[in-house]
CSV table of C-alpha atoms and ligand atoms in Angstrom, one decimal:
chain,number,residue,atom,x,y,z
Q,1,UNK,CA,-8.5,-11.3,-22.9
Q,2,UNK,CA,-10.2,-13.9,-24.9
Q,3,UNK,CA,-12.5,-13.5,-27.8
Q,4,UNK,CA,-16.0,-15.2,-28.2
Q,5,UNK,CA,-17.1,-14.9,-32.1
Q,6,UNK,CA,-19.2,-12.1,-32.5
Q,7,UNK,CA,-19.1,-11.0,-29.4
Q,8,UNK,CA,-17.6,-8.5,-26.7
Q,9,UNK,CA,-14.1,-9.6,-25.8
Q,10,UNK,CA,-14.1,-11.4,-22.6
Q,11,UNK,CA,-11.7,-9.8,-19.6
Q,12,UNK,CA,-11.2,-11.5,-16.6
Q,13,UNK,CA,-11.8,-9.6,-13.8
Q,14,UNK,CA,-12.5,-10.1,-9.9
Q,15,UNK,CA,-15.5,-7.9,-8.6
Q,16,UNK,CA,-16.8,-7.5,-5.9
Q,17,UNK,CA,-21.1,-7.6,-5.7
Q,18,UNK,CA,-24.1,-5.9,-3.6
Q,19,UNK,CA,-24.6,-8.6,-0.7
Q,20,UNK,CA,-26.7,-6.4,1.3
Q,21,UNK,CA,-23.5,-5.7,3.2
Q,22,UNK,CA,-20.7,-4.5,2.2
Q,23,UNK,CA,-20.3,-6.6,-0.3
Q,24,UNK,CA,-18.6,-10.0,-1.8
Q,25,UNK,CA,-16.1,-10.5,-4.4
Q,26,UNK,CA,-15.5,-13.4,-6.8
Q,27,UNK,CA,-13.0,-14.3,-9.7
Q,28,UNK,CA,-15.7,-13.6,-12.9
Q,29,UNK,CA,-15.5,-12.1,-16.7
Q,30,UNK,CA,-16.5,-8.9,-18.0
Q,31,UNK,CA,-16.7,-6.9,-21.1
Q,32,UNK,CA,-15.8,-4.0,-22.5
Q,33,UNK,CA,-19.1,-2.3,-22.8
Q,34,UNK,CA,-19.0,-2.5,-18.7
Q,35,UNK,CA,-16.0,-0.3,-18.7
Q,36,UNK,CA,-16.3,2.5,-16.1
Q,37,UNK,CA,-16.2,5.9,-17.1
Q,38,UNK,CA,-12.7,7.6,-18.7
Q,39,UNK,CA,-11.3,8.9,-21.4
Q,40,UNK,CA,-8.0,6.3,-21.3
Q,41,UNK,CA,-8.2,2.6,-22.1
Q,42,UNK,CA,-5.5,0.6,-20.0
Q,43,UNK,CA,-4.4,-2.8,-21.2
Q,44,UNK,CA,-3.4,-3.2,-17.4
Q,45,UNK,CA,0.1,-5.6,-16.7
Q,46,UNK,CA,0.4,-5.7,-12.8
Q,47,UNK,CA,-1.7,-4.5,-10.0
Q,48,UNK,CA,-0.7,-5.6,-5.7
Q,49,UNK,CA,-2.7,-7.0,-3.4
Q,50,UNK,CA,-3.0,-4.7,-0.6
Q,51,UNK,CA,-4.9,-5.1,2.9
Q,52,UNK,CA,-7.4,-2.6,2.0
Q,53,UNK,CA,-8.7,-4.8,-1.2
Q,54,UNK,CA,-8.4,-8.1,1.2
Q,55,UNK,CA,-11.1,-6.0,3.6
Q,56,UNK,CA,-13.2,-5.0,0.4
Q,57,UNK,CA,-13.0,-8.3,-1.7
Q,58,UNK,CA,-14.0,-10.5,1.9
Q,59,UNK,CA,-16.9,-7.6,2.8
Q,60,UNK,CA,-14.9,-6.7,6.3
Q,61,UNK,CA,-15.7,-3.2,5.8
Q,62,UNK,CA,-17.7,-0.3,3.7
Q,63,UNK,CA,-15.4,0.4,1.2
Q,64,UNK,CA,-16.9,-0.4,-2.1
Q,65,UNK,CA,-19.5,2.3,-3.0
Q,66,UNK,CA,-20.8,1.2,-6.1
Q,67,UNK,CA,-21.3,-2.4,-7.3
Q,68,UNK,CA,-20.2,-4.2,-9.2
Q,69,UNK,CA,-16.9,-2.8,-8.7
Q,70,UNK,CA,-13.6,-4.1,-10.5
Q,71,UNK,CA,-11.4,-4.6,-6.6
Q,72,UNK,CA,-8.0,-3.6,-6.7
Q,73,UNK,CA,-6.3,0.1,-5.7
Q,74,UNK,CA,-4.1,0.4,-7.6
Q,75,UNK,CA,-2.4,-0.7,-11.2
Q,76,UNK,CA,0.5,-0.4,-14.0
Q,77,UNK,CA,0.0,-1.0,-17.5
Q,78,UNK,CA,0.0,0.5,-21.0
Q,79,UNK,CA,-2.2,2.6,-22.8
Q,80,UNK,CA,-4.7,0.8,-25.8
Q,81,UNK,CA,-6.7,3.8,-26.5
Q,82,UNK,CA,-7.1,7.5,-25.5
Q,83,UNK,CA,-8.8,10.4,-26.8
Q,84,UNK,CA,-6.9,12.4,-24.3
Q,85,UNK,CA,-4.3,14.6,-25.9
Q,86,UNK,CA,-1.9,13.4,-23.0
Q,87,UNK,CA,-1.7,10.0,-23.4
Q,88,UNK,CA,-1.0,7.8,-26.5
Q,89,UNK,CA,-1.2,3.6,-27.5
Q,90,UNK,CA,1.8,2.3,-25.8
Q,91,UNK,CA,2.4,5.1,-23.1
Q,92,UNK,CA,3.5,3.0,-19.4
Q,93,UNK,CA,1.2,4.7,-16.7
Q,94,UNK,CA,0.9,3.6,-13.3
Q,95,UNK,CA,-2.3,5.1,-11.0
Q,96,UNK,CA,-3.9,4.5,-7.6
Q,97,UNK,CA,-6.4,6.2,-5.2
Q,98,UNK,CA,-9.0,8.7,-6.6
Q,99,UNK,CA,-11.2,6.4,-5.8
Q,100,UNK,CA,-10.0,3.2,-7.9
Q,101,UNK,CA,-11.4,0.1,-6.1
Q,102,UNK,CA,-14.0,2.4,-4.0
Q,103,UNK,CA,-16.4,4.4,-6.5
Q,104,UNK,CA,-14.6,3.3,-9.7
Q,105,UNK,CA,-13.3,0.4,-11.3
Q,106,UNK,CA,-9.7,-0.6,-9.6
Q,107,UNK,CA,-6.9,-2.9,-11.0
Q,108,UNK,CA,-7.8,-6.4,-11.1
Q,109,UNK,CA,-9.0,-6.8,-14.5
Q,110,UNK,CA,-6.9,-7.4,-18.0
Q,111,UNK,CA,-8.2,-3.7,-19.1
Q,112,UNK,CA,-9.4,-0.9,-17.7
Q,113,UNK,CA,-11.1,2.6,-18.4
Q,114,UNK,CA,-10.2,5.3,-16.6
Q,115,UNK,CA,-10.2,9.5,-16.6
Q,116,UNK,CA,-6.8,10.7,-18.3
Q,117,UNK,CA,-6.5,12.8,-14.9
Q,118,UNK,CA,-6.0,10.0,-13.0
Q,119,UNK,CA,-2.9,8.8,-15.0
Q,120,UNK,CA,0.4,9.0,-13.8
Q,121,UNK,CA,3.0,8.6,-16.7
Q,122,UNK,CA,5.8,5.8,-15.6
Q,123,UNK,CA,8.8,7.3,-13.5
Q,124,UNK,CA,12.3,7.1,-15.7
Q,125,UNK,CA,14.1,4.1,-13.5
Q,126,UNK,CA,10.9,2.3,-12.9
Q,127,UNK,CA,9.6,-0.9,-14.7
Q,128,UNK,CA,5.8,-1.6,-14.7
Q,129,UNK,CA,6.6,-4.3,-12.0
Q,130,UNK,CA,8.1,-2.1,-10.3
Q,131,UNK,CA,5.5,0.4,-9.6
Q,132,UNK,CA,3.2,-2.6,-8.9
Q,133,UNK,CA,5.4,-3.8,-6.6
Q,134,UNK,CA,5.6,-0.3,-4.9
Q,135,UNK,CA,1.9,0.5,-5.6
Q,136,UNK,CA,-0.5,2.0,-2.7
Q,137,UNK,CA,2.1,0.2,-0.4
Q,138,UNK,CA,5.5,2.0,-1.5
Q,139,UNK,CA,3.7,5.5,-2.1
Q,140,UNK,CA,2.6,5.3,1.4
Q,141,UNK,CA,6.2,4.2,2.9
Q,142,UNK,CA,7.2,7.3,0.8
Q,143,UNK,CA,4.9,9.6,1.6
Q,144,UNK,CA,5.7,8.6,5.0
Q,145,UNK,CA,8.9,9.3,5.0
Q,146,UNK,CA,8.6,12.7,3.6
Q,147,UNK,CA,6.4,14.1,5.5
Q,148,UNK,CA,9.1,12.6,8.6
Q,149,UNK,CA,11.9,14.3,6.6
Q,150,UNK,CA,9.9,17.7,6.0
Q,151,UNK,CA,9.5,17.0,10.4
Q,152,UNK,CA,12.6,17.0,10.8
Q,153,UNK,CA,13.8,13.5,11.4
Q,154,UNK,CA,17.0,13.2,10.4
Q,155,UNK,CA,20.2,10.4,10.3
Q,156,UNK,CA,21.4,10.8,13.8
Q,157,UNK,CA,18.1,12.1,15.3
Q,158,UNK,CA,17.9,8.5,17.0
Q,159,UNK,CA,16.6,5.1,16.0
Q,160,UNK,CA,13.3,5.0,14.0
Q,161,UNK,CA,10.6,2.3,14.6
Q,162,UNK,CA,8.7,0.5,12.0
Q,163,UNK,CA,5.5,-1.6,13.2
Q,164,UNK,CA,3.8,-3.9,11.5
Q,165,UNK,CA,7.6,-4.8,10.2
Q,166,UNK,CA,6.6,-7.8,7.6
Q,167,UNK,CA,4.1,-6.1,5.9
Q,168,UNK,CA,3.9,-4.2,2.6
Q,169,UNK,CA,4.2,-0.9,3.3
Q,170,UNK,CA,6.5,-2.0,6.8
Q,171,UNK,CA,8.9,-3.8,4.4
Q,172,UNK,CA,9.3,-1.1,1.7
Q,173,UNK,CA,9.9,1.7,4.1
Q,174,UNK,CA,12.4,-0.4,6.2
Q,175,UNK,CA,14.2,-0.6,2.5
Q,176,UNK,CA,14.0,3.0,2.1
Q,177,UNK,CA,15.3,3.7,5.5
Q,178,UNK,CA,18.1,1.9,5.5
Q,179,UNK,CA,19.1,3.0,2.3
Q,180,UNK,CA,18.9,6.4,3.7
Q,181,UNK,CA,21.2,5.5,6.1
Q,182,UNK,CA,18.6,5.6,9.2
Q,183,UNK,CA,19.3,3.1,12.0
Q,184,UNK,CA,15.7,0.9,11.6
Q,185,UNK,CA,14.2,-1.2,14.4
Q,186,UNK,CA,11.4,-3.4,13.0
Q,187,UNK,CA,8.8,-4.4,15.1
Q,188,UNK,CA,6.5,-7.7,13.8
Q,189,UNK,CA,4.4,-10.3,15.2
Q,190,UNK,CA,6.4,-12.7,12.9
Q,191,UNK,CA,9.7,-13.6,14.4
Q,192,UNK,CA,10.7,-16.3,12.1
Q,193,UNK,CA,11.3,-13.8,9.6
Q,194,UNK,CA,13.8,-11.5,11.4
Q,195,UNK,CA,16.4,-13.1,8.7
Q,196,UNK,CA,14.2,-11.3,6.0
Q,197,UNK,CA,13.7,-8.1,7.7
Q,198,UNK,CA,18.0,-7.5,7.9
Q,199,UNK,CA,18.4,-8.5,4.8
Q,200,UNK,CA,16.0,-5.7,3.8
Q,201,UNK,CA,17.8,-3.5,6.6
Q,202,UNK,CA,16.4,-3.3,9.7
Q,203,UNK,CA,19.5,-3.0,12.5
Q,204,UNK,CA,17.2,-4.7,14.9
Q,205,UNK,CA,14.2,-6.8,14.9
Q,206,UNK,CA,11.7,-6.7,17.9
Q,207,UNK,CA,9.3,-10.0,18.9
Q,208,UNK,CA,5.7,-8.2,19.7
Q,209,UNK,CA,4.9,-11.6,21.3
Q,210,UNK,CA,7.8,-11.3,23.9
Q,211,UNK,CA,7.4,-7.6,24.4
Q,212,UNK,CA,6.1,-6.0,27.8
Q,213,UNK,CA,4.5,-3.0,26.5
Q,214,UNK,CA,3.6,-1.0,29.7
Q,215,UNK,CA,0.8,0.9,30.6
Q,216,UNK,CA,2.9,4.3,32.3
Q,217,UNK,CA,1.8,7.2,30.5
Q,218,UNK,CA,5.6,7.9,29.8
Q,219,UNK,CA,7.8,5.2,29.1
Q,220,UNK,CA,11.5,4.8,28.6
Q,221,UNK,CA,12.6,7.0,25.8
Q,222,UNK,CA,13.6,4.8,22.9
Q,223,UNK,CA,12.2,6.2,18.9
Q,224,UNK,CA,13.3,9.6,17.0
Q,225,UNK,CA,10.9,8.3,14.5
Q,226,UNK,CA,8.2,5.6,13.9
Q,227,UNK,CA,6.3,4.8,11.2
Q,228,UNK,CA,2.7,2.5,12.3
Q,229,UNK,CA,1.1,0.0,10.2
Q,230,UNK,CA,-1.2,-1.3,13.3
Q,231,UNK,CA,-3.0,1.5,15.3
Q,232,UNK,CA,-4.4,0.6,18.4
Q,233,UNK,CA,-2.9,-0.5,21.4
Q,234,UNK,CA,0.7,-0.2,19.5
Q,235,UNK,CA,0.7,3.5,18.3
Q,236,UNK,CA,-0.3,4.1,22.2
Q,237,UNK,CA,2.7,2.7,23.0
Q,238,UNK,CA,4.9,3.9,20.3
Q,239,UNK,CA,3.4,7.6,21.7
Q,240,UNK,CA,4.3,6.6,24.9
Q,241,UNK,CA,8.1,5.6,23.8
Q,242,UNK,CA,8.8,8.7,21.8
Q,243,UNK,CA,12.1,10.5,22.6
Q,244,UNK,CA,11.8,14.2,23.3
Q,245,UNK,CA,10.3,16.1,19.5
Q,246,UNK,CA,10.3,12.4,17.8
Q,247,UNK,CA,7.9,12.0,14.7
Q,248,UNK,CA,5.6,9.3,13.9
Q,249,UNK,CA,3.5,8.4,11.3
Q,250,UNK,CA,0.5,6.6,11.6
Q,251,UNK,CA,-0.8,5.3,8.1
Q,252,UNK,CA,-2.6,1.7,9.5
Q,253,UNK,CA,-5.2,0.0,11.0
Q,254,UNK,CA,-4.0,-3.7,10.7
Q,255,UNK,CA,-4.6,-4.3,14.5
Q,256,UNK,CA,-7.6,-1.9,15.4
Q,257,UNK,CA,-9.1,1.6,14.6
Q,258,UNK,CA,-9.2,2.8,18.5
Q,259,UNK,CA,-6.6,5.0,19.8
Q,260,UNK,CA,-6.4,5.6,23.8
Q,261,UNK,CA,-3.2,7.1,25.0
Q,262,UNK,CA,-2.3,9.9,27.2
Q,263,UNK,CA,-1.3,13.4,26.4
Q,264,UNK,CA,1.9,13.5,28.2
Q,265,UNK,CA,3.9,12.6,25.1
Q,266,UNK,CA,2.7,15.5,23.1
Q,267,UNK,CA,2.6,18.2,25.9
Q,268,UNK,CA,5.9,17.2,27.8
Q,269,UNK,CA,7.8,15.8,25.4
Q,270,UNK,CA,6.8,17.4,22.1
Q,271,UNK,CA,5.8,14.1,20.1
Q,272,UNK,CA,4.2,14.8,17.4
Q,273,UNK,CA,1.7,12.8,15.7
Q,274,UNK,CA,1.4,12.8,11.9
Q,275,UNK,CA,-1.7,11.4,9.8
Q,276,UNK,CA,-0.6,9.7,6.3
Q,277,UNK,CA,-3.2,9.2,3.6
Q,278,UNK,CA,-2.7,8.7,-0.4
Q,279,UNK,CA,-5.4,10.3,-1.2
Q,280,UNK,CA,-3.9,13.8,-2.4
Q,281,UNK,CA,-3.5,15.6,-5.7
Q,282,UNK,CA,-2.1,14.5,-9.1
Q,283,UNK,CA,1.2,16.8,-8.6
Q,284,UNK,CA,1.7,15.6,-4.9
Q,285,UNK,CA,1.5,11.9,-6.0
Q,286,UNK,CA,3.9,12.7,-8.7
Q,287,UNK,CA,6.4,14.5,-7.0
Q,288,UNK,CA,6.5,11.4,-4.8
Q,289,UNK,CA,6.5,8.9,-7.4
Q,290,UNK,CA,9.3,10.6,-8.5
Q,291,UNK,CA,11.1,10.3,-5.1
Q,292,UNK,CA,10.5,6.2,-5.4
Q,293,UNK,CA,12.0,6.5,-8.7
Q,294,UNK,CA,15.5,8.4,-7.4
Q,295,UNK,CA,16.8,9.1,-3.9
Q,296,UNK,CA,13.8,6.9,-2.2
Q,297,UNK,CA,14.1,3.8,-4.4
Q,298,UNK,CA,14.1,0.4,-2.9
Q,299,UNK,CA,17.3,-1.6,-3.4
Q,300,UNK,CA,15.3,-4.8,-2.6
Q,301,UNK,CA,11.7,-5.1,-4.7
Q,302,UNK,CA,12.5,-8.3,-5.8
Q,303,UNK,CA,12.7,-9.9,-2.6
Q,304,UNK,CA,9.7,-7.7,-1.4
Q,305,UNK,CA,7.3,-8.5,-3.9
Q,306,UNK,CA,6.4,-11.8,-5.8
Q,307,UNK,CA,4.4,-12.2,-8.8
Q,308,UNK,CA,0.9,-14.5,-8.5
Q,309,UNK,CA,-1.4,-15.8,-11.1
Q,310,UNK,CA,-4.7,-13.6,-10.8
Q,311,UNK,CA,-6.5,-16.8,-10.0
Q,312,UNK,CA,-4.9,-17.1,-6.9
Q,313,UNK,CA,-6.2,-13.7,-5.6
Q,314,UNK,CA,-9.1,-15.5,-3.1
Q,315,UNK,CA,-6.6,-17.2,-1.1
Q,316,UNK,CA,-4.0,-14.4,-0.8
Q,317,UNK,CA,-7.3,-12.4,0.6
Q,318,UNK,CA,-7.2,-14.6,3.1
Q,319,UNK,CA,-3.6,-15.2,3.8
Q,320,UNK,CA,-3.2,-11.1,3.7
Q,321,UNK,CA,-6.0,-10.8,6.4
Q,322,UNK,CA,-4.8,-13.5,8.7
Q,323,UNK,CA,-1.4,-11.7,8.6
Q,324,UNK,CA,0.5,-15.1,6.8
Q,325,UNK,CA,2.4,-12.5,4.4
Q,326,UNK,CA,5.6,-11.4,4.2
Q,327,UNK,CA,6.0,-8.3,2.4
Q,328,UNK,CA,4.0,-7.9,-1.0
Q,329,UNK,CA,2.1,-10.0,-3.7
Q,330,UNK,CA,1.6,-8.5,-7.1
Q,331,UNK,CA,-1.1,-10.1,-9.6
Q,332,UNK,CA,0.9,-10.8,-13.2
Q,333,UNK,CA,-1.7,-11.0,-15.9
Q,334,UNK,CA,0.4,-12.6,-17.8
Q,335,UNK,CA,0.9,-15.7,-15.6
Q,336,UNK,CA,-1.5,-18.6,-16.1
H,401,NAP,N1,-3.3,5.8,5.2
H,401,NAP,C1,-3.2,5.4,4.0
H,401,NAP,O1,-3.4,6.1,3.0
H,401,NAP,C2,-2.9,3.9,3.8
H,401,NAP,C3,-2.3,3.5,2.6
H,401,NAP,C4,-1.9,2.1,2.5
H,401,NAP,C5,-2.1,1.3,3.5
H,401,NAP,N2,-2.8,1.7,4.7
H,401,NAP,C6,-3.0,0.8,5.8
H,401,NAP,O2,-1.7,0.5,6.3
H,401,NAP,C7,-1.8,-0.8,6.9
H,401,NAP,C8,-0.7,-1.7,6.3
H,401,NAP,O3,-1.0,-1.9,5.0
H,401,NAP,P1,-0.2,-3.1,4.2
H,401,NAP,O4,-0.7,-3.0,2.8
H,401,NAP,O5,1.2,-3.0,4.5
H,401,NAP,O6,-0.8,-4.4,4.9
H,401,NAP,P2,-0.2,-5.8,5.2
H,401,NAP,O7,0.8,-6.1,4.1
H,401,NAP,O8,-1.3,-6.7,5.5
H,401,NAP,O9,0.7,-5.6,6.5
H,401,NAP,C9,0.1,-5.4,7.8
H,401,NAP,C10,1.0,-5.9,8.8
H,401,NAP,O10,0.6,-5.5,10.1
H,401,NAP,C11,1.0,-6.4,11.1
H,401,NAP,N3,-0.1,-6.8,12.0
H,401,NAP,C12,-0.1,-6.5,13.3
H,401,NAP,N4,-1.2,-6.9,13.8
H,401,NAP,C13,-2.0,-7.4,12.9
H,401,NAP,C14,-3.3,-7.9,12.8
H,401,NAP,N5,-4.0,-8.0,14.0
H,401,NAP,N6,-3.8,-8.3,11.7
H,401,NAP,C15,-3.1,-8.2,10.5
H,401,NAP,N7,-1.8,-7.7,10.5
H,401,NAP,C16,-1.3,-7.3,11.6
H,401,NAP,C17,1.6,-7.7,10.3
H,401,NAP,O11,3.0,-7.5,10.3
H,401,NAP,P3,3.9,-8.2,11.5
H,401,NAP,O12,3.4,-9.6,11.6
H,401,NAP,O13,5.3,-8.1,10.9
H,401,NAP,O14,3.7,-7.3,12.7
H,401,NAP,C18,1.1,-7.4,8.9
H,401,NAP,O15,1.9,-8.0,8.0
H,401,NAP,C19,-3.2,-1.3,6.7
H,401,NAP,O16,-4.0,-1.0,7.8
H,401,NAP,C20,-3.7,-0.5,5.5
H,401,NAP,O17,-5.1,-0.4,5.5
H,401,NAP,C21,-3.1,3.0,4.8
């Protein structure tokens, strides 16, 4: 944050404007007498780059509902003011969802107001980089993998499948699972990187581009579990490649919204088919924040995630849409 003399202090910021579409977002400064509404002011230290905010800052889809809207879905940082009995100068929160980066001001500017409700106090074990680096991405993964867990997925159920391999969410849940002691098959698009996907864990990486997927409305058995970053044609296959009572979860859309697949899966072989979304109340998110912080922490954020400049959001947009990135990017206002 700089200071003009006499002014409102200058924040930069990246927000996305009214286009007459669904919007268009550019690299710009604010102030604070723009803030959105809250009762906490965040000075905010790290906030990822997630698919979603790619879609919203290029106008690919209807996500931003008010504008001009401060981009970015989630954020760590440290509290500047509150008058929320809750939260004091200096307190590490972390928060995401309730409609950050869609109908209120998101993570990708140097401060930020926001309702204390909203607020998640840092996990014990995390760093503020840390929960960046997990962000919407790693609450997802672990969310995920609960809801697999409460499903009954278990060690020596069978292999589990994660598509979309080299992605953010793919990457931190392969980490997860193989610290769990799961036997992890990655699935990508990106076969050059198999050497990164073992390191994180994975027992077996699978080329998409050399795959014969099948169009049998029951194929070989192969998956106990899978977790789906792409949708579309994939999850019909994954359905279709389920072992008898295997569990996926679908949380993505990378590769298309549409869904055609048989039945046969569900009624013959009891698959079942598990919806993941963030969006859920302040306790659930904690509880599972709390999970990332202990049993489901990654052992490999630091080869996961790397810090960029803020300025160089634009082109990881576009690198993040035209699937050129391996596992996450996290914006570091501190880097010039
Ligand atoms: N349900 C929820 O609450 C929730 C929360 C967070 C994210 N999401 C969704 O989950 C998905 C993954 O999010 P993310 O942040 O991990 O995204 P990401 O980092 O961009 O990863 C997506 C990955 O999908 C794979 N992919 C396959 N086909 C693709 C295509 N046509 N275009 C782009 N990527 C393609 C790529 O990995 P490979 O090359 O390795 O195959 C890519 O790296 C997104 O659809 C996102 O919107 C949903």
């Amino acid at each position: 944050m700089t200071t003009q003399s006499g002014s409102d202090p200058v924040i930069r910021a990246y927000r996305v404007h009214d286009n007459g579409r669904f919007g268009e977002g550019r690299l710009e400064t604010m102030t604070r007498a723009e803030f959105d509404h809250g009762n906490v002011v965040v000075r905010v230290a790290y906030a990822s780059v997630n698919y979603k905010d790619a879609l919203t800052a290029r106008g690919r889809a209807k996500i931003a509902r008010k504008f001009p809207l401060v981009a970015g879905i989630d954020l760590s940082g440290t509290v500047e003011e509150s008058t929320d009995a809750r939260f004091k100068p200096g307190d590490e929160v972390l928060t995401h969802s309730f409609g950050l980066a869609v109908d209120h001001d998101g993570g990708y500017a140097e401060f930020g107001r926001f309702p204390a409700d909203w607020l998640i106090p840092l996990p014990q074990g995390l760093s503020l980089f840390d929960a960046a680096a997990l962000g919407v991405a790693g609450h997802t993964a672990g969310l995920a993998i609960d809801l697999l867990q409460l499903n009954g997925l278990k060690r020596d159920s069978g292999k589990v499948l994660v598509n979309g391999a080299t992605g953010g969410v793919a990457s931190i849940a392969i980490d997860i699972l193989s610290r769990l002691g799961y036997h992890v098959a990655a699935l990508t698009g990106k076969s050059e990187e198999a050497g990164y996907l073992t390191a994180l864990g994975a027992t077996e990486v699978l080329d998409r581009n050399a795959m014969e997927f099948g169009t049998r409305p029951l194929e070989t058995m192969l998956w106990a579990g899978a977790l789906d970053s792409v949708g579309g044609e994939q999850l019909a296959w994954i359905a279709r490649t389920m072992q008898k009572d295997g569990v996926i979860a679908s949380f993505g859309n990378a590769g298309g919204v549409e869904f055609k697949g048989s039945v046969l899966p569900f009624i013959l072989r009891g698959v079942r088919l598990l919806g993941v979304n963030v969006d859920n109340p302040l306790e659930r998110k904690k509880a599972i924040w709390q999970r990332l912080a202990t049993d489901l922490r990654p052992r490999h954020l630091d080869r996961i995630a790397r810090r960029i400049a803020f300025e160089t959001l634009p082109q990881a947009f576009d690198d993040l849409l035209a699937a050129r990135v391996c596992g996450r990017m996290v914006v570091d206002f501190s880097l010039r």
